[in-house]
Amino acid sequence: MGGPSDPPEGTPEGAPGGGEDEYRSVVFDESFVRAARLQEYSAQERIADHAPAVRRRPPLRRGLSRQALVLVLLIAVAFGTALYMGVRNPYQGPAARHAVEPLRMTVVPLAPRGEVPGTSDVEQLYARSPAAQFRTGAEGVPLPASRRTEHFSDGQVVSALITAKDYLVRSSLDPGVLTGDRTRPVRVLLDSDQLDQFDQSFDRPTADGRHAPSGWLVRFDPSRVELADRGIRVQGTMQAAETDSSTLEVTTDHTFVYALRPAGADRDAEASLFTVRRELHFRFDRDDLRLHQAELVVAYVQAGPLSCAEDVTDRLRPLLAGQTAEESGPAGTDPYATGSAPALCGSLAEGAQPAV
């Protein structure tokens, strides 16, 4: 039986097998083989049509790139500027810390001559007093013109003046301080080395020239008086000066005029004026300037109308409209005028009270 590729009659006799016929067309004769030339391509020719497998690196340039040159130039400029500022700027030296002095304070009560005048019209009360031209509130504590000193810059001098002003405003104009128990607004402005003295003054008030609350701030006895008008009148001066290479001093001299009436009284009740003159000396080192703090080293206070018999160590107890002092003091003193004041007790000069 024949295979699948055999014809039905079988393979013809003498013919080659069916499998060999498939390769008959590719059989080369001897003359063809001898005439064939064999040529092998070189390696260069074999890769001529192909991209190289490894990218060739560009030749290394000598010298620095443009970015590196710019960076070096910037560093050189910054270094030169820092060196120049260090030589030229006299304000950036090591901070010298001096010993903080305790506050020395004097509070002088001023007794009225006769009866304290009063009226229910507060504006009229101010208009007929020496405080008629005073400014209201913090506007009465303007910053003076200032300039740098030998060892302190303009900004440092202004910082000292601003801190002194803040102290005056908080300790003389804040209603919560004047007729309440608030002390923190004032305390946070003090140098940390004075806080023990400040706290002791309020915990254990003493008339020793060191521990009287009335030396630190103005506050009234709320059981006796209240503010008839929160528009407190103010006038005064402020100046800064350098005392040494590490210390600035600011001196302030301001007169504060308050309209008061009896605690719990009707708004139509008679009001009277109460005057407080405060001469304060502040001291600042560079740490104080940086921290917005001050050393209060001297406080000289005159206040009236008060009775010389009253204790002015803790809270002030003003004489109100229609009241008189229990005992008179020595020769009259005008809190609106500059100059010296009595040491223990004085009396209000003629014209220091409103003409009502």
mmCIF file of C-alpha atoms in Angstrom:
data_model
loop_
_atom_site.group_PDB
_atom_site.id
_atom_site.type_symbol
_atom_site.label_atom_id
_atom_site.label_comp_id
_atom_site.label_asym_id
_atom_site.label_seq_id
_atom_site.Cartn_x
_atom_site.Cartn_y
_atom_site.Cartn_z
ATOM 1 C CA MET A 1 0.000 0.000 0.000
ATOM 2 C CA GLY A 2 1.438 3.393 -0.990
ATOM 3 C CA GLY A 3 1.972 6.450 1.161
ATOM 4 C CA PRO A 4 -0.225 9.527 1.084
ATOM 5 C CA SER A 5 2.078 11.296 -1.409
ATOM 6 C CA ASP A 6 2.324 8.380 -3.848
ATOM 7 C CA PRO A 7 0.173 8.346 -6.966
ATOM 8 C CA PRO A 8 -2.575 5.795 -7.086
ATOM 9 C CA GLU A 9 -0.594 3.576 -9.390
ATOM 10 C CA GLY A 10 2.451 3.759 -7.067
ATOM 11 C CA THR A 11 5.902 5.166 -7.763
ATOM 12 C CA PRO A 12 7.130 4.603 -11.265
ATOM 13 C CA GLU A 13 9.893 2.069 -11.594
ATOM 14 C CA GLY A 14 13.349 3.599 -11.561
ATOM 15 C CA ALA A 15 12.104 6.983 -10.360
ATOM 16 C CA PRO A 16 13.472 8.429 -7.092
ATOM 17 C CA GLY A 17 11.326 8.437 -4.009
ATOM 18 C CA GLY A 18 8.731 11.138 -3.550
ATOM 19 C CA GLY A 19 10.693 12.725 -0.668
ATOM 20 C CA GLU A 20 13.741 13.432 -2.810
ATOM 21 C CA ASP A 21 11.740 15.294 -5.509
ATOM 22 C CA GLU A 22 11.135 18.181 -3.027
ATOM 23 C CA TYR A 23 14.857 19.168 -3.079
ATOM 24 C CA ARG A 24 15.485 18.538 -6.795
ATOM 25 C CA SER A 25 15.176 22.333 -7.553
ATOM 26 C CA VAL A 26 17.883 23.351 -5.026
ATOM 27 C CA VAL A 27 20.562 20.910 -6.034
ATOM 28 C CA PHE A 28 23.528 22.743 -7.566
ATOM 29 C CA ASP A 29 25.806 21.146 -10.082
ATOM 30 C CA GLU A 30 29.548 21.052 -9.606
ATOM 31 C CA SER A 31 30.280 23.920 -12.025
ATOM 32 C CA PHE A 32 27.974 26.277 -10.088
ATOM 33 C CA VAL A 33 29.613 25.490 -6.793
ATOM 34 C CA ARG A 34 33.091 26.109 -8.163
ATOM 35 C CA ALA A 35 32.052 29.442 -9.676
ATOM 36 C CA ALA A 36 30.573 30.765 -6.363
ATOM 37 C CA ARG A 37 32.669 33.359 -4.426
ATOM 38 C CA LEU A 38 32.500 33.447 -0.657
ATOM 39 C CA GLN A 39 32.937 36.917 0.961
ATOM 40 C CA GLU A 40 32.773 37.651 4.692
ATOM 41 C CA TYR A 41 31.993 41.201 5.867
ATOM 42 C CA SER A 42 34.315 42.879 8.342
ATOM 43 C CA ALA A 43 33.142 43.881 11.808
ATOM 44 C CA GLN A 44 33.052 47.566 10.781
ATOM 45 C CA GLU A 45 30.877 46.689 7.768
ATOM 46 C CA ARG A 46 28.558 44.546 9.883
ATOM 47 C CA ILE A 47 27.754 47.445 12.298
ATOM 48 C CA ALA A 48 27.607 50.164 9.654
ATOM 49 C CA ASP A 49 23.802 50.183 9.646
ATOM 50 C CA HIS A 50 23.359 49.963 13.440
ATOM 51 C CA ALA A 51 23.574 52.644 16.160
ATOM 52 C CA PRO A 52 26.332 52.032 18.719
ATOM 53 C CA ALA A 53 25.177 50.386 21.953
ATOM 54 C CA VAL A 54 27.070 52.895 24.174
ATOM 55 C CA ARG A 55 26.769 56.669 23.758
ATOM 56 C CA ARG A 56 30.060 58.411 23.428
ATOM 57 C CA ARG A 57 30.690 61.069 26.176
ATOM 58 C CA PRO A 58 31.528 64.559 25.004
ATOM 59 C CA PRO A 59 35.029 65.734 25.754
ATOM 60 C CA LEU A 60 35.439 67.256 29.256
ATOM 61 C CA ARG A 61 35.605 71.026 29.222
ATOM 62 C CA ARG A 62 38.250 72.700 31.210
ATOM 63 C CA GLY A 63 37.312 75.393 33.795
ATOM 64 C CA LEU A 64 34.072 76.068 35.811
ATOM 65 C CA SER A 65 30.561 76.134 34.357
ATOM 66 C CA ARG A 66 28.571 79.343 34.250
ATOM 67 C CA GLN A 67 26.365 78.250 37.167
ATOM 68 C CA ALA A 68 29.377 77.509 39.324
ATOM 69 C CA LEU A 69 30.875 80.905 38.552
ATOM 70 C CA VAL A 70 27.628 82.663 39.522
ATOM 71 C CA LEU A 71 27.469 80.712 42.795
ATOM 72 C CA VAL A 72 31.058 81.564 43.677
ATOM 73 C CA LEU A 73 30.383 85.226 42.899
ATOM 74 C CA LEU A 74 27.275 85.314 45.126
ATOM 75 C CA ILE A 75 29.147 83.736 48.029
ATOM 76 C CA ALA A 76 31.941 86.270 47.665
ATOM 77 C CA VAL A 77 29.476 89.206 47.629
ATOM 78 C CA ALA A 78 27.626 87.897 50.715
ATOM 79 C CA PHE A 79 30.858 87.400 52.620
ATOM 80 C CA GLY A 80 32.088 90.865 51.696
ATOM 81 C CA THR A 81 28.791 92.464 52.762
ATOM 82 C CA ALA A 82 28.817 90.678 56.117
ATOM 83 C CA LEU A 83 32.395 91.751 56.729
ATOM 84 C CA TYR A 84 31.597 95.357 55.799
ATOM 85 C CA MET A 85 28.537 95.513 58.052
ATOM 86 C CA GLY A 86 30.459 94.015 60.923
ATOM 87 C CA VAL A 87 33.090 96.715 60.666
ATOM 88 C CA ARG A 88 30.723 99.628 59.986
ATOM 89 C CA ASN A 89 27.825 98.841 62.324
ATOM 90 C CA PRO A 90 28.576 99.975 65.906
ATOM 91 C CA TYR A 91 25.347 98.580 67.347
ATOM 92 C CA GLN A 92 26.003 94.860 67.132
ATOM 93 C CA GLY A 93 28.367 94.144 69.960
ATOM 94 C CA PRO A 94 28.087 91.613 72.737
ATOM 95 C CA ALA A 95 25.275 92.637 75.070
ATOM 96 C CA ALA A 96 26.539 93.763 78.452
ATOM 97 C CA ARG A 97 24.095 92.930 81.231
ATOM 98 C CA HIS A 98 24.127 95.387 84.130
ATOM 99 C CA ALA A 99 22.693 94.827 87.567
ATOM 100 C CA VAL A 100 19.008 95.735 87.794
ATOM 101 C CA GLU A 101 18.242 98.227 90.556
ATOM 102 C CA PRO A 102 15.095 97.998 92.671
ATOM 103 C CA LEU A 103 12.490 100.670 92.068
ATOM 104 C CA ARG A 104 12.765 103.721 94.330
ATOM 105 C CA MET A 105 9.382 105.372 94.763
ATOM 106 C CA THR A 106 7.861 108.400 96.455
ATOM 107 C CA VAL A 107 4.110 109.081 96.617
ATOM 108 C CA VAL A 108 3.087 112.546 97.787
ATOM 109 C CA PRO A 109 -0.577 113.251 98.659
ATOM 110 C CA LEU A 110 -1.838 116.762 97.897
ATOM 111 C CA ALA A 111 -4.582 118.105 100.142
ATOM 112 C CA PRO A 112 -7.204 120.587 98.848
ATOM 113 C CA ARG A 113 -7.632 124.043 100.293
ATOM 114 C CA GLY A 114 -11.236 123.979 101.299
ATOM 115 C CA GLU A 115 -14.042 122.056 99.683
ATOM 116 C CA VAL A 116 -13.493 119.993 96.558
ATOM 117 C CA PRO A 117 -15.467 121.570 93.675
ATOM 118 C CA GLY A 118 -17.748 119.415 91.571
ATOM 119 C CA THR A 119 -20.529 119.358 88.993
ATOM 120 C CA SER A 120 -22.588 116.781 87.118
ATOM 121 C CA ASP A 121 -21.366 118.164 83.764
ATOM 122 C CA VAL A 122 -18.000 116.460 83.247
ATOM 123 C CA GLU A 123 -17.146 118.431 80.102
ATOM 124 C CA GLN A 124 -17.722 121.673 81.953
ATOM 125 C CA LEU A 125 -15.587 120.363 84.787
ATOM 126 C CA TYR A 126 -12.658 119.806 82.433
ATOM 127 C CA ALA A 127 -13.252 123.056 80.524
ATOM 128 C CA ARG A 128 -12.865 125.135 83.697
ATOM 129 C CA SER A 129 -9.710 123.379 84.864
ATOM 130 C CA PRO A 130 -6.032 123.585 83.864
ATOM 131 C CA ALA A 131 -6.643 120.345 81.931
ATOM 132 C CA ALA A 132 -8.896 122.086 79.393
ATOM 133 C CA GLN A 133 -6.247 121.847 76.662
ATOM 134 C CA PHE A 134 -5.003 118.386 77.541
ATOM 135 C CA ARG A 135 -5.408 115.548 75.077
ATOM 136 C CA THR A 136 -7.570 112.520 75.778
ATOM 137 C CA GLY A 137 -6.186 109.089 76.638
ATOM 138 C CA ALA A 138 -3.124 107.713 74.871
ATOM 139 C CA GLU A 139 -3.113 110.690 72.490
ATOM 140 C CA GLY A 140 -1.744 112.682 75.411
ATOM 141 C CA VAL A 141 1.396 110.495 75.418
ATOM 142 C CA PRO A 142 2.888 111.174 71.964
ATOM 143 C CA LEU A 143 6.337 109.902 71.063
ATOM 144 C CA PRO A 144 8.922 112.675 70.796
ATOM 145 C CA ALA A 145 11.257 113.173 67.875
ATOM 146 C CA SER A 146 14.202 110.826 68.349
ATOM 147 C CA ARG A 147 17.543 110.065 66.812
ATOM 148 C CA ARG A 148 20.186 107.428 67.235
ATOM 149 C CA THR A 149 22.891 107.709 69.857
ATOM 150 C CA GLU A 150 26.530 106.709 69.716
ATOM 151 C CA HIS A 151 25.842 103.063 70.597
ATOM 152 C CA PHE A 152 22.109 102.666 69.850
ATOM 153 C CA SER A 153 20.334 102.813 66.507
ATOM 154 C CA ASP A 154 17.229 104.828 65.625
ATOM 155 C CA GLY A 155 15.114 101.696 65.923
ATOM 156 C CA GLN A 156 16.439 100.879 69.381
ATOM 157 C CA VAL A 157 15.741 104.399 70.673
ATOM 158 C CA VAL A 158 12.203 104.287 69.266
ATOM 159 C CA SER A 159 11.691 100.849 70.822
ATOM 160 C CA ALA A 160 12.623 102.239 74.253
ATOM 161 C CA LEU A 161 10.213 105.166 73.855
ATOM 162 C CA ILE A 162 7.376 102.876 72.727
ATOM 163 C CA THR A 163 7.871 100.575 75.725
ATOM 164 C CA ALA A 164 7.848 103.548 78.107
ATOM 165 C CA LYS A 165 4.656 104.841 76.496
ATOM 166 C CA ASP A 166 3.006 101.422 76.754
ATOM 167 C CA TYR A 167 3.881 101.331 80.435
ATOM 168 C CA LEU A 168 2.347 104.764 81.033
ATOM 169 C CA VAL A 169 -0.828 103.914 79.136
ATOM 170 C CA ARG A 170 -1.363 100.576 80.845
ATOM 171 C CA SER A 171 -0.500 101.769 84.355
ATOM 172 C CA SER A 172 -2.377 105.097 84.198
ATOM 173 C CA LEU A 173 -5.254 104.735 81.713
ATOM 174 C CA ASP A 174 -6.460 101.095 81.713
ATOM 175 C CA PRO A 175 -9.866 101.031 83.508
ATOM 176 C CA GLY A 176 -9.205 97.473 84.700
ATOM 177 C CA VAL A 177 -6.045 98.698 86.438
ATOM 178 C CA LEU A 178 -7.514 101.980 87.706
ATOM 179 C CA THR A 179 -10.584 100.577 89.460
ATOM 180 C CA GLY A 180 -9.925 96.846 89.540
ATOM 181 C CA ASP A 181 -7.337 94.276 90.489
ATOM 182 C CA ARG A 182 -5.583 93.895 87.134
ATOM 183 C CA THR A 183 -1.802 94.069 87.360
ATOM 184 C CA ARG A 184 -0.683 91.743 84.569
ATOM 185 C CA PRO A 185 -0.851 94.397 81.790
ATOM 186 C CA VAL A 186 1.793 96.337 83.724
ATOM 187 C CA ARG A 187 3.770 93.395 85.064
ATOM 188 C CA VAL A 188 4.551 91.922 81.631
ATOM 189 C CA LEU A 189 6.400 95.118 80.669
ATOM 190 C CA LEU A 190 8.885 94.904 83.537
ATOM 191 C CA ASP A 191 12.340 93.377 83.465
ATOM 192 C CA SER A 192 12.246 89.873 84.946
ATOM 193 C CA ASP A 193 14.674 90.912 87.708
ATOM 194 C CA GLN A 194 12.081 93.367 89.071
ATOM 195 C CA LEU A 195 9.150 90.953 89.204
ATOM 196 C CA ASP A 196 9.825 89.789 92.757
ATOM 197 C CA GLN A 197 9.738 93.371 93.997
ATOM 198 C CA PHE A 198 6.580 94.041 91.997
ATOM 199 C CA ASP A 199 4.791 90.963 93.340
ATOM 200 C CA GLN A 200 5.824 91.679 96.925
ATOM 201 C CA SER A 201 4.490 95.238 96.592
ATOM 202 C CA PHE A 202 0.992 93.913 95.882
ATOM 203 C CA ASP A 203 1.122 90.916 98.221
ATOM 204 C CA ARG A 204 2.482 92.879 101.193
ATOM 205 C CA PRO A 205 2.264 96.645 100.553
ATOM 206 C CA THR A 206 4.689 98.629 102.708
ATOM 207 C CA ALA A 207 5.436 102.343 102.956
ATOM 208 C CA ASP A 208 9.192 101.808 102.722
ATOM 209 C CA GLY A 209 9.844 103.533 99.408
ATOM 210 C CA ARG A 210 10.199 100.130 97.685
ATOM 211 C CA HIS A 211 6.934 98.206 97.975
ATOM 212 C CA ALA A 212 3.977 100.554 97.417
ATOM 213 C CA PRO A 213 1.573 99.638 94.578
ATOM 214 C CA SER A 214 0.974 103.366 94.045
ATOM 215 C CA GLY A 215 4.583 103.656 92.899
ATOM 216 C CA TRP A 216 4.064 101.093 90.117
ATOM 217 C CA LEU A 217 0.641 102.196 88.844
ATOM 218 C CA VAL A 218 -2.435 104.304 89.510
ATOM 219 C CA ARG A 219 -5.383 102.573 91.126
ATOM 220 C CA PHE A 220 -8.317 103.810 93.175
ATOM 221 C CA ASP A 221 -10.338 102.191 95.916
ATOM 222 C CA PRO A 222 -13.342 100.831 93.954
ATOM 223 C CA SER A 223 -15.471 100.762 97.089
ATOM 224 C CA ARG A 224 -15.280 104.566 97.271
ATOM 225 C CA VAL A 225 -14.944 105.948 93.739
ATOM 226 C CA GLU A 226 -15.559 105.127 90.094
ATOM 227 C CA LEU A 227 -14.712 106.808 86.794
ATOM 228 C CA ALA A 228 -17.282 109.407 85.744
ATOM 229 C CA ASP A 229 -15.638 109.602 82.312
ATOM 230 C CA ARG A 230 -13.178 107.211 80.666
ATOM 231 C CA GLY A 231 -11.785 110.044 78.560
ATOM 232 C CA ILE A 232 -8.882 110.752 80.904
ATOM 233 C CA ARG A 233 -6.973 113.959 80.120
ATOM 234 C CA VAL A 234 -3.186 113.708 79.757
ATOM 235 C CA GLN A 235 -0.251 116.006 79.094
ATOM 236 C CA GLY A 236 3.486 115.577 79.539
ATOM 237 C CA THR A 237 6.942 115.079 78.121
ATOM 238 C CA MET A 238 9.216 112.178 77.276
ATOM 239 C CA GLN A 239 12.878 112.010 76.303
ATOM 240 C CA ALA A 240 15.540 109.354 75.745
ATOM 241 C CA ALA A 241 19.290 109.516 76.326
ATOM 242 C CA GLU A 242 22.236 107.123 76.343
ATOM 243 C CA THR A 243 23.938 106.758 79.726
ATOM 244 C CA ASP A 244 26.670 104.343 78.621
ATOM 245 C CA SER A 245 27.460 101.989 75.755
ATOM 246 C CA SER A 246 24.985 99.380 77.017
ATOM 247 C CA THR A 247 22.180 101.466 78.556
ATOM 248 C CA LEU A 248 19.411 103.772 77.385
ATOM 249 C CA GLU A 249 17.313 105.849 79.770
ATOM 250 C CA VAL A 250 13.869 107.284 79.144
ATOM 251 C CA THR A 251 12.501 109.995 81.421
ATOM 252 C CA THR A 252 8.783 110.794 81.448
ATOM 253 C CA ASP A 253 6.823 113.522 83.225
ATOM 254 C CA HIS A 254 3.049 113.366 82.713
ATOM 255 C CA THR A 255 -0.030 114.747 84.431
ATOM 256 C CA PHE A 256 -3.195 112.629 84.352
ATOM 257 C CA VAL A 257 -6.585 114.149 85.233
ATOM 258 C CA TYR A 258 -9.473 111.832 86.121
ATOM 259 C CA ALA A 259 -13.184 112.665 86.530
ATOM 260 C CA LEU A 260 -14.493 110.703 89.541
ATOM 261 C CA ARG A 261 -17.768 110.278 91.389
ATOM 262 C CA PRO A 262 -18.873 108.140 94.363
ATOM 263 C CA ALA A 263 -19.012 104.405 93.698
ATOM 264 C CA GLY A 264 -22.514 103.282 92.677
ATOM 265 C CA ALA A 265 -23.815 106.835 92.295
ATOM 266 C CA ASP A 266 -26.195 107.894 89.523
ATOM 267 C CA ARG A 267 -24.774 109.313 86.336
ATOM 268 C CA ASP A 268 -26.272 112.653 87.349
ATOM 269 C CA ALA A 269 -24.274 112.733 90.575
ATOM 270 C CA GLU A 270 -21.649 115.420 90.961
ATOM 271 C CA ALA A 271 -18.211 114.567 89.692
ATOM 272 C CA SER A 272 -14.872 116.049 90.652
ATOM 273 C CA LEU A 273 -11.382 116.013 89.201
ATOM 274 C CA PHE A 274 -8.442 114.080 90.570
ATOM 275 C CA THR A 275 -4.915 114.822 89.397
ATOM 276 C CA VAL A 276 -1.900 112.513 89.353
ATOM 277 C CA ARG A 277 1.498 113.689 88.235
ATOM 278 C CA ARG A 278 3.983 110.872 87.542
ATOM 279 C CA GLU A 279 7.697 111.352 86.947
ATOM 280 C CA LEU A 280 9.165 108.007 85.881
ATOM 281 C CA HIS A 281 12.697 106.979 84.964
ATOM 282 C CA PHE A 282 13.110 103.879 82.818
ATOM 283 C CA ARG A 283 16.319 102.041 81.991
ATOM 284 C CA PHE A 284 16.888 99.694 79.052
ATOM 285 C CA ASP A 285 19.676 97.324 78.087
ATOM 286 C CA ARG A 286 19.689 95.449 74.784
ATOM 287 C CA ASP A 287 17.831 92.474 76.254
ATOM 288 C CA ASP A 288 15.065 94.811 77.463
ATOM 289 C CA LEU A 289 14.802 96.373 74.014
ATOM 290 C CA ARG A 290 14.589 92.970 72.367
ATOM 291 C CA LEU A 291 11.944 91.686 74.801
ATOM 292 C CA HIS A 292 9.870 94.895 74.929
ATOM 293 C CA GLN A 293 10.517 95.287 78.646
ATOM 294 C CA ALA A 294 11.780 98.055 80.904
ATOM 295 C CA GLU A 295 13.442 98.611 84.239
ATOM 296 C CA LEU A 296 11.504 101.182 86.226
ATOM 297 C CA VAL A 297 14.133 102.670 88.545
ATOM 298 C CA VAL A 298 12.499 105.880 89.877
ATOM 299 C CA ALA A 299 8.835 106.807 90.395
ATOM 300 C CA TYR A 300 7.916 110.186 91.849
ATOM 301 C CA VAL A 301 4.160 110.644 92.226
ATOM 302 C CA GLN A 302 1.999 113.578 93.351
ATOM 303 C CA ALA A 303 -1.725 112.977 93.687
ATOM 304 C CA GLY A 304 -4.719 114.939 94.937
ATOM 305 C CA PRO A 305 -7.056 115.968 96.276
ATOM 306 C CA LEU A 306 -6.216 113.571 99.089
ATOM 307 C CA SER A 307 -6.177 113.815 102.807
ATOM 308 C CA CYS A 308 -2.670 113.801 104.253
ATOM 309 C CA ALA A 309 -3.989 111.393 106.853
ATOM 310 C CA GLU A 310 -4.888 108.820 104.218
ATOM 311 C CA ASP A 311 -2.600 105.882 103.517
ATOM 312 C CA VAL A 312 -1.556 106.141 99.871
ATOM 313 C CA THR A 313 0.606 103.027 99.886
ATOM 314 C CA ASP A 314 -1.875 100.602 98.329
ATOM 315 C CA ARG A 315 -4.918 102.320 96.790
ATOM 316 C CA LEU A 316 -5.765 105.975 96.348
ATOM 317 C CA ARG A 317 -8.868 107.250 98.159
ATOM 318 C CA PRO A 318 -9.623 110.632 96.601
ATOM 319 C CA LEU A 319 -11.658 113.362 98.237
ATOM 320 C CA LEU A 320 -14.767 113.865 96.112
ATOM 321 C CA ALA A 321 -17.056 116.802 95.349
ATOM 322 C CA GLY A 322 -18.063 118.679 98.505
ATOM 323 C CA GLN A 323 -15.488 116.972 100.753
ATOM 324 C CA THR A 324 -12.619 118.602 102.627
ATOM 325 C CA ALA A 325 -9.287 117.323 103.914
ATOM 326 C CA GLU A 326 -9.075 116.291 107.536
ATOM 327 C CA GLU A 327 -5.817 118.130 108.022
ATOM 328 C CA SER A 328 -3.889 120.545 105.859
ATOM 329 C CA GLY A 329 -0.373 120.140 104.605
ATOM 330 C CA PRO A 330 2.500 122.561 104.148
ATOM 331 C CA ALA A 331 2.820 125.290 101.505
ATOM 332 C CA GLY A 332 0.809 124.813 98.315
ATOM 333 C CA THR A 333 2.115 122.741 95.420
ATOM 334 C CA ASP A 334 0.869 122.909 91.833
ATOM 335 C CA PRO A 335 0.963 119.442 90.140
ATOM 336 C CA TYR A 336 0.607 121.114 86.736
ATOM 337 C CA ALA A 337 3.882 122.982 87.089
ATOM 338 C CA THR A 338 7.318 121.524 86.614
ATOM 339 C CA GLY A 339 9.891 121.600 89.367
ATOM 340 C CA SER A 340 10.388 120.017 92.753
ATOM 341 C CA ALA A 341 7.601 118.727 94.963
ATOM 342 C CA PRO A 342 7.216 118.283 98.706
ATOM 343 C CA ALA A 343 8.647 115.171 100.279
ATOM 344 C CA LEU A 344 5.741 113.951 102.427
ATOM 345 C CA CYS A 345 2.500 115.878 101.950
ATOM 346 C CA GLY A 346 1.489 119.026 100.125
ATOM 347 C CA SER A 347 -1.548 121.029 99.306
ATOM 348 C CA LEU A 348 -3.093 121.901 95.986
ATOM 349 C CA ALA A 349 -2.132 125.401 94.890
ATOM 350 C CA GLU A 350 -4.693 127.989 93.966
ATOM 351 C CA GLY A 351 -5.964 127.346 90.464
ATOM 352 C CA ALA A 352 -5.104 123.631 90.492
ATOM 353 C CA GLN A 353 -8.795 122.800 90.902
ATOM 354 C CA PRO A 354 -11.590 123.773 88.470
ATOM 355 C CA ALA A 355 -13.455 126.998 89.066
ATOM 356 C CA VAL A 356 -17.013 125.719 89.369
#
